[in-house]
Short mmCIF file of C-alpha atoms in Angstrom, two decimals:
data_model
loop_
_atom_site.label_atom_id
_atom_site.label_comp_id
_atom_site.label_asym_id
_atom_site.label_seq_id
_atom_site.Cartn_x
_atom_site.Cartn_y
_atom_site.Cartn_z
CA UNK A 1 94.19 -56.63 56.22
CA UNK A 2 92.41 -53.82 58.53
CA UNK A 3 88.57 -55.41 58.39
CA UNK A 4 89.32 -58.55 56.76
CA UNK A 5 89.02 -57.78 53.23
CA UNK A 6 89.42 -54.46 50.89
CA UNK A 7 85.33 -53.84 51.21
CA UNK A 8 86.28 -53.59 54.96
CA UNK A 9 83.62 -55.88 55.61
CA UNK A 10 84.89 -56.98 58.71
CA UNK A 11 82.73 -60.25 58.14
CA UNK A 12 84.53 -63.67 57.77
CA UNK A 13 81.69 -65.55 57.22
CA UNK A 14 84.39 -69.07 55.86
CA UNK A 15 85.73 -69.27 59.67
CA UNK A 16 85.17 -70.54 62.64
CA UNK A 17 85.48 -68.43 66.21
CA UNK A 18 87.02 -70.05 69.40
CA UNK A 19 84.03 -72.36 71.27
CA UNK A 20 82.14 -70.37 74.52
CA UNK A 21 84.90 -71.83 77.14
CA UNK A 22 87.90 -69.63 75.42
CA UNK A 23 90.68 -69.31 77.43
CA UNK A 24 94.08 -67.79 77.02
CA UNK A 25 96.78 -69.63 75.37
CA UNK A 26 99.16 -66.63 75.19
CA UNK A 27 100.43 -63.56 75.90
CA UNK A 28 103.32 -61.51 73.77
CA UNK A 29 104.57 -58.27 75.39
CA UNK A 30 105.47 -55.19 72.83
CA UNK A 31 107.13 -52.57 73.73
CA UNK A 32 104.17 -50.21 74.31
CA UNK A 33 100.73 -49.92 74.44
CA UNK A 34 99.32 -51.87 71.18
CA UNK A 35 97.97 -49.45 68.45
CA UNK A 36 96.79 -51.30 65.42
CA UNK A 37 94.65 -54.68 64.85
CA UNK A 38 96.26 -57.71 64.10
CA UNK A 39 97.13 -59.44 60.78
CA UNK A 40 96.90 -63.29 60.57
CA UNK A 41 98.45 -64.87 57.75
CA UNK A 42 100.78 -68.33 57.07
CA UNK A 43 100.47 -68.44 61.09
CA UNK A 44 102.02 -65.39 61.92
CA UNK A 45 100.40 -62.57 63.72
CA UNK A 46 101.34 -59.26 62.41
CA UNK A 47 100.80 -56.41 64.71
CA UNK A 48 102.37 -52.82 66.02
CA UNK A 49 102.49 -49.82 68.63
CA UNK A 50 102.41 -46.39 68.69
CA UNK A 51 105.93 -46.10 69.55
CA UNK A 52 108.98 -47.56 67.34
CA UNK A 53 107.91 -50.77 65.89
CA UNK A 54 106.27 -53.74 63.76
CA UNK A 55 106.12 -57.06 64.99
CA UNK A 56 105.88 -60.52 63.95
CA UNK A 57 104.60 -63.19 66.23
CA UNK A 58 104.04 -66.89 65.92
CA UNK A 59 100.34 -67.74 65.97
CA UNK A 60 100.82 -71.29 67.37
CA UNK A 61 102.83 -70.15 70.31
CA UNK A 62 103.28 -66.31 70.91
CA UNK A 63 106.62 -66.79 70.02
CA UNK A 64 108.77 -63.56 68.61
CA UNK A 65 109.66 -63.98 64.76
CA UNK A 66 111.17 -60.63 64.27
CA UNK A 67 110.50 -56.92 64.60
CA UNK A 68 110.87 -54.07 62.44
CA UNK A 69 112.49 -50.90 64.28
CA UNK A 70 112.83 -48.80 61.30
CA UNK A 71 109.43 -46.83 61.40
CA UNK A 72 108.75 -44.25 63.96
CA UNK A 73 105.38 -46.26 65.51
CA UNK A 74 102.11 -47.08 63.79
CA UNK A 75 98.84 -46.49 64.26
CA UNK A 76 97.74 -48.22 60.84
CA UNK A 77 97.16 -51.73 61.34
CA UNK A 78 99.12 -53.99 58.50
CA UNK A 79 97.65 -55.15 55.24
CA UNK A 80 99.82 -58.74 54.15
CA UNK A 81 99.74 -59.44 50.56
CA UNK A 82 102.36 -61.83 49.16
CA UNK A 83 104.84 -62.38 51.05
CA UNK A 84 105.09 -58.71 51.72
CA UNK A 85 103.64 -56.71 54.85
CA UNK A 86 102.35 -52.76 54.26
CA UNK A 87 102.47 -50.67 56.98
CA UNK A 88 102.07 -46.61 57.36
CA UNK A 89 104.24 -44.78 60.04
CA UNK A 90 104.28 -41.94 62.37
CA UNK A 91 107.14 -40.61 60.46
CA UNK A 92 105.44 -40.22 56.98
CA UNK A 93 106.43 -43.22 55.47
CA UNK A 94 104.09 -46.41 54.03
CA UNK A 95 106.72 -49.10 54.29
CA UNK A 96 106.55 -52.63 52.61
CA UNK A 97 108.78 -55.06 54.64
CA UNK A 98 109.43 -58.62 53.74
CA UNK A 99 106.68 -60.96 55.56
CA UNK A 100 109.73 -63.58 56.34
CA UNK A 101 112.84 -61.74 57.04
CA UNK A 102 111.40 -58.36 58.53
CA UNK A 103 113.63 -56.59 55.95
CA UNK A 104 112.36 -53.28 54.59
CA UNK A 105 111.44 -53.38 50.61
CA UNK A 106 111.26 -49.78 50.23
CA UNK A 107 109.90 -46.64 51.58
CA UNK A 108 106.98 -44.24 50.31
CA UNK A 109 107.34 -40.94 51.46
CA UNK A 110 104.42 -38.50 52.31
CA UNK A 111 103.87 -35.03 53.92
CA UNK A 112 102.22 -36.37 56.88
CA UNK A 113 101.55 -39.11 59.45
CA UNK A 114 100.17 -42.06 57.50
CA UNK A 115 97.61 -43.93 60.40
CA UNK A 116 94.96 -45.22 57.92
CA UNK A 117 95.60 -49.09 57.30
CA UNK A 118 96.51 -49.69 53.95
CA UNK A 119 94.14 -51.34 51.50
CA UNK A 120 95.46 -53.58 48.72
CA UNK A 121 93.55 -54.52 45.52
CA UNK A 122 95.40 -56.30 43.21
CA UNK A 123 99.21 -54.67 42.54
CA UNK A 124 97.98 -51.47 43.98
CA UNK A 125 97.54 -50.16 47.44
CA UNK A 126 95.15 -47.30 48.79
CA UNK A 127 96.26 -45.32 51.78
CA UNK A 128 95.50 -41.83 53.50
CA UNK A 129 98.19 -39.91 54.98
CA UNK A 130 97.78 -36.13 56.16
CA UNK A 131 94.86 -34.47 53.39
CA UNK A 132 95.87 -36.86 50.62
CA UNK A 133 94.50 -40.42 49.52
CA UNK A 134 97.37 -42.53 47.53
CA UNK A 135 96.99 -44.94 44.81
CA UNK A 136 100.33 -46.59 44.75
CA UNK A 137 101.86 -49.63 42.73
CA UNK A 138 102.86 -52.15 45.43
CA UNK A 139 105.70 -53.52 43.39
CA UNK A 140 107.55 -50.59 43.51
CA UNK A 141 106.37 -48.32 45.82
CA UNK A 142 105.70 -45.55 42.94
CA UNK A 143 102.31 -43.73 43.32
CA UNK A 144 99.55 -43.82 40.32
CA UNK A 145 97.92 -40.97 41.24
CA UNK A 146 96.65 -38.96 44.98
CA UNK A 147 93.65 -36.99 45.80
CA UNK A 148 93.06 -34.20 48.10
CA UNK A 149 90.00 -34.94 50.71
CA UNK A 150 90.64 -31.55 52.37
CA UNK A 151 91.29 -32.74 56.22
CA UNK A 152 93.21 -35.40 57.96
CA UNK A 153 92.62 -38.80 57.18
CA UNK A 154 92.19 -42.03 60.12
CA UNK A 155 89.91 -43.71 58.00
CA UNK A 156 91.01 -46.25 55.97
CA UNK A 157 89.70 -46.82 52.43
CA UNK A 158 87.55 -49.43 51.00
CA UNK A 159 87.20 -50.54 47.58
CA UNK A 160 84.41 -52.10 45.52
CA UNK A 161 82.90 -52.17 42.04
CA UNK A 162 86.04 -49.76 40.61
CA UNK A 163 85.26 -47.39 42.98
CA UNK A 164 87.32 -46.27 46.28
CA UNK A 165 85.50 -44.94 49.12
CA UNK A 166 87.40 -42.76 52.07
CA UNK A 167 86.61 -40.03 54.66
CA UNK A 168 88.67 -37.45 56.26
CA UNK A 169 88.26 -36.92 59.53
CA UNK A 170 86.43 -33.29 59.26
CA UNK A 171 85.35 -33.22 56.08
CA UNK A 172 83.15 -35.59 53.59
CA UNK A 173 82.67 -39.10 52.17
CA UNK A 174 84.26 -39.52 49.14
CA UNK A 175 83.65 -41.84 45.87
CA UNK A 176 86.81 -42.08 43.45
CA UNK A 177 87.53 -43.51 40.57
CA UNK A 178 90.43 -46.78 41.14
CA UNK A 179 91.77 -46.06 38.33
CA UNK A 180 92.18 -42.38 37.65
CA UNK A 181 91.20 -40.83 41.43
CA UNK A 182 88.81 -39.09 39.97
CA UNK A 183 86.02 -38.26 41.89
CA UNK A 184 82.49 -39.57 41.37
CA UNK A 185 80.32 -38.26 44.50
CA UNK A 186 80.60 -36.77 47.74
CA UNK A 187 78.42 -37.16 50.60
CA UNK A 188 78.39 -33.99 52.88
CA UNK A 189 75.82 -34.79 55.67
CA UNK A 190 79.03 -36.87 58.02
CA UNK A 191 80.81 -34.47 60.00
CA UNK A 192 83.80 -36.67 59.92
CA UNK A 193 85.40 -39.92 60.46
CA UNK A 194 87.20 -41.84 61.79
CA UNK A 195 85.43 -44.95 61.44
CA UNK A 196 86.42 -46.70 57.82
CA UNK A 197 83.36 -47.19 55.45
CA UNK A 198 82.21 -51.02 54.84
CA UNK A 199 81.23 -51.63 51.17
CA UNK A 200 78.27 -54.48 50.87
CA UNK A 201 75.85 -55.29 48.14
CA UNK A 202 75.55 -51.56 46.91
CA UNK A 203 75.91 -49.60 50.07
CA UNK A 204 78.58 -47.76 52.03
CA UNK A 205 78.13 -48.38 55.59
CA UNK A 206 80.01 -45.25 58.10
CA UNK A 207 79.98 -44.13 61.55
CA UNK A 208 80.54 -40.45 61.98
CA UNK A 209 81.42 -37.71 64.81
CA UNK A 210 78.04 -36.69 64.89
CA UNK A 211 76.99 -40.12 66.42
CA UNK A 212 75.05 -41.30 63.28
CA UNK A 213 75.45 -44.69 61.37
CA UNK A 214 74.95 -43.81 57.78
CA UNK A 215 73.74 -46.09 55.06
CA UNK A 216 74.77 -44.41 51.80
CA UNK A 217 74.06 -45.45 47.95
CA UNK A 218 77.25 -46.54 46.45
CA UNK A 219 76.66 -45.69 43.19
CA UNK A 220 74.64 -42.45 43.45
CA UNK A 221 76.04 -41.31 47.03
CA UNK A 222 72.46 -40.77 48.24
CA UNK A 223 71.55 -41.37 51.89
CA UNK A 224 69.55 -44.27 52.30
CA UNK A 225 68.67 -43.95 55.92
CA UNK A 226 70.77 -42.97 59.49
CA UNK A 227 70.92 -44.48 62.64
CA UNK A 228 71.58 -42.11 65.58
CA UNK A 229 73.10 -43.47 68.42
CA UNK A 230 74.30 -41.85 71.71
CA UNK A 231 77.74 -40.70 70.63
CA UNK A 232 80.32 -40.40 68.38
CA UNK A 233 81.02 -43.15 66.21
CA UNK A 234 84.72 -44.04 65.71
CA UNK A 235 84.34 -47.83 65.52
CA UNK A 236 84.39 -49.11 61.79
CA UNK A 237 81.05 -50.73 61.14
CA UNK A 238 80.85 -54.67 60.21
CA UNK A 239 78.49 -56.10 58.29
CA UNK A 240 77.63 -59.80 58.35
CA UNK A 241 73.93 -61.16 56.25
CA UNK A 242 71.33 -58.38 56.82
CA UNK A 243 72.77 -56.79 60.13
CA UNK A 244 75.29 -54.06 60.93
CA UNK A 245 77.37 -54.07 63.99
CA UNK A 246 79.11 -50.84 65.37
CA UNK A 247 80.26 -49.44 68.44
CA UNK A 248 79.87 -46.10 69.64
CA UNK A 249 81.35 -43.48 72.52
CA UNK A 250 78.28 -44.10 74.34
CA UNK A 251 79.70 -47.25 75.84
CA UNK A 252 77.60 -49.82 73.67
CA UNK A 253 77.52 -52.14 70.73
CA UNK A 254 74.28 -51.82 68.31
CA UNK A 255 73.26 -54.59 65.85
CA UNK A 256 70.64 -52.37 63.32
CA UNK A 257 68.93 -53.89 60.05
CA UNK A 258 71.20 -53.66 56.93
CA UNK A 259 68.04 -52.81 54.57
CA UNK A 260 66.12 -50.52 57.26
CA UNK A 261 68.12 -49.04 60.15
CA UNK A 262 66.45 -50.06 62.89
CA UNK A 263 67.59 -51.30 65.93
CA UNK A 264 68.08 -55.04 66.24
CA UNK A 265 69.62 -54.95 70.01
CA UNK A 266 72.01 -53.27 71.98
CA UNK A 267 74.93 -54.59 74.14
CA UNK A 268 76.09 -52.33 76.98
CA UNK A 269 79.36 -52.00 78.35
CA UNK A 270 81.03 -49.86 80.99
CA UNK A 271 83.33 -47.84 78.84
CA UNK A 272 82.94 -46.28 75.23
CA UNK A 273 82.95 -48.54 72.35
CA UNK A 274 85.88 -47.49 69.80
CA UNK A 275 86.84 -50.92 68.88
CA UNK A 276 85.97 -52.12 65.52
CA UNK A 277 83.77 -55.50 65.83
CA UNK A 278 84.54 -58.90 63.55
CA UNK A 279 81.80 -60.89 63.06
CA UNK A 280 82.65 -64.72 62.83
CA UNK A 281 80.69 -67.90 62.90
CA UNK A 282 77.63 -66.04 64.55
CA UNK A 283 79.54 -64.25 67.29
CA UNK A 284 80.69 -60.79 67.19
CA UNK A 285 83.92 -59.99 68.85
CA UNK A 286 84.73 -56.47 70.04
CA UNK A 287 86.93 -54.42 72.56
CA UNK A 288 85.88 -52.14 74.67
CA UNK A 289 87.68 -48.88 77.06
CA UNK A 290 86.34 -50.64 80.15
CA UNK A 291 89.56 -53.53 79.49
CA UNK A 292 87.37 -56.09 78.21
CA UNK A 293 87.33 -58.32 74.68
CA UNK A 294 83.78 -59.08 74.53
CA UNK A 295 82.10 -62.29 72.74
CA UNK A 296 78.39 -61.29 71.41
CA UNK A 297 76.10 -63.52 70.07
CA UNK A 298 75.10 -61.53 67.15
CA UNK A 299 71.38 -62.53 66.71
CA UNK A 300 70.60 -61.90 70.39
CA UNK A 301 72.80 -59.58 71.76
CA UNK A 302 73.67 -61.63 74.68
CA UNK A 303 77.22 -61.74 76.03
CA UNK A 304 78.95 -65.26 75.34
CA UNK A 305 82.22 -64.49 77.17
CA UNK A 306 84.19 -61.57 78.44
CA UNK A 307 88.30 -61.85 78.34
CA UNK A 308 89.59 -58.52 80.90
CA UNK A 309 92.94 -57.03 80.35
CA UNK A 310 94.19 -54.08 82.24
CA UNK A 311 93.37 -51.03 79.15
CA UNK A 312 91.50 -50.17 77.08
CA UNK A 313 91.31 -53.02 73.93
CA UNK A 314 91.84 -52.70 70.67
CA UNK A 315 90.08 -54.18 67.18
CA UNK A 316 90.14 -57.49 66.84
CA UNK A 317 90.68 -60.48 64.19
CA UNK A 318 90.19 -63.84 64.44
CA UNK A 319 91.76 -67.00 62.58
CA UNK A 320 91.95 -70.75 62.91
CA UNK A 321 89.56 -70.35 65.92
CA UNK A 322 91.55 -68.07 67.85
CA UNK A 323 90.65 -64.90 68.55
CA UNK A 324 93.92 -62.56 68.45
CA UNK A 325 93.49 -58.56 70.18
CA UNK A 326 95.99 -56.04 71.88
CA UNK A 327 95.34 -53.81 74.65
CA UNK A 328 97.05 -50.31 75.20
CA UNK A 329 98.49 -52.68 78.72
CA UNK A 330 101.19 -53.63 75.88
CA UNK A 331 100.05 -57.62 75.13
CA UNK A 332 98.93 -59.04 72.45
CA UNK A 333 96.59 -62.14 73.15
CA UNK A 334 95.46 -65.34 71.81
CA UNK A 335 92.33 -66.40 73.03
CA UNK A 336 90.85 -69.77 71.94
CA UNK A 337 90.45 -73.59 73.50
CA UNK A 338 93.54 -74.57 75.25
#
């Protein structure tokens, strides 16, 4: 799913990244600019646009499995759980859609755009579409229960220790209950997001408009310190050991101490930084504005390798040593030893 796991970690600390000498070993063409991250699972690559569809893509060759033209576009980036794919639409609906086939499961229907990525924990999934977060049973598409963050959501949730964590994109951070959506805390001081919180050992990691990384209590929903970069941060922070890794408008890539907030190093690029980072076998990969994937070694900073396409990039995921990212040119790649 959206950040690798339903903490939104965006760590996969059990895999290995494609070696310094990467290369492409394909290119699939969608039908449109590409809109969400990619999905890896059973080696198929799971991945849509902002304008009619959801596709499936063999991860070996870049070969078409089959494509979903029932929703309207997506700008929420698939969650794969079972043999079934979740995936929110432009047209108000969070679809499930058989992983194999491409057929549709069913349909649930909201009152607004649903462009979070789903987040599934156990038989239920978590989504935000228009003002309202959903709890819904992923069996049969019924929801549990839904709570009102009071603003548009493009967050997407993360869940840890019972608790669900979500922002909306002009109002607060919000701690719920999984089981009854009740709420538990609220942290006023963001000013929005639309970067999705990341959940590790006891603290809520989020980006915000006002151009702050925020470390917040996850029990209590105290602050426990902010980083201030220089501008808004809509990249979803990862979080890999005792380092945090987020991009911001201000055209650069920070690495800042987990416990402390303080700068580790910054990596500058030559457009703003919206991408969401994965961090993998020591290397951090994230897209840029400017066109480029970029490689990172995350203890340095230092560029490894660059991979240009022709717009701007979106978040990446990486899986059996290939790194897999769209661009808004309309490709998904493959990147990895050839």
């Amino acid at each position: 799913m959206f950040r690798y796991d339903h903490a939104n970690s965006g760590s996969v600390g059990d895999r290995t990244g494609p070696p310094a000498d990467s290369t492409q070993r394909w290119s699939f063409e969608l039908d449109g600019g590409v809109s969400t991250a990619p999905a890896i699972v059973d080696g198929t690559v799971y991945v849509g646009n902002s304008r009619t569809r959801l596709y499936a893509v063999d991860s070996a060759t870049g070969e078409q499995e089959w494509v979903f033209e029932s929703i309207a576009g997506t700008f929420s980036s698939p969650a794969v759980a079972d043999g079934v794919v979740y995936v929110g639409s432009t047209d108000s609906g969070l679809y499930a859609v058989n992983a194999d086939t491409g057929d549709q499961e069913w349909v649930f229907e909201t009152d607004g755009s649903v462009s979070p990525s789903p987040t599934v924990v156990g038989d239920v999934l978590y989504v935000g579409s228009n003002e309202t977060l959903h709890a819904i049973d992923r069996t049969t598409g019924t929801q549990q229960w839904g709570y009102d963050v009071g603003s548009g959501m493009y967050s997407s949730p993360a869940v840890a220790g019972g608790m669900v964590y979500v922002a909306g994109s002009q109002t607060d951070l919000y701690a719920l209950d999984t089981e009854s959506g009740d709420q538990q805390w609220v942290f006023e001081q963001i000013e929005g997001a639309f970067s999705s919180p990341a959940v590790v050992d006891g603290t809520v990691y989020i980006g915000s408009y006002d151009g702050n990384l925020y470390a917040v209590d996850a029990a209590s929903g105290e602050q426990e310190w902010f980083f201030e970069t220089g501008g808004s941060v809509a990249s979803s922070p990862a979080v890999a050991g005792d380092t945090v890794y987020v991009g911001s408008l201000d055209n650069s890539l920070y690495a800042v101490d987990a416990e402390s907030g303080e700068q580790q190093w910054r990596f500058e690029t030559d457009g703003s930084v919206g991408s969401s980072p994965a961090v993998v076998d020591g290397t951090v990969y994230v897209g840029g504005y400017d066109g480029n994937l970029y490689a990172v070694n995350a203890d340095t900073g230092d560029q490894t390798w660059v991979f240009e396409t022709d717009d701007r990039v979106r978040s990446p995921a990486v899986a059996d040593g290939i790194v897999f990212v769209g661009s808004h040119d309309s490709y998904l790649y493959a990147l990895g030893e050839q």
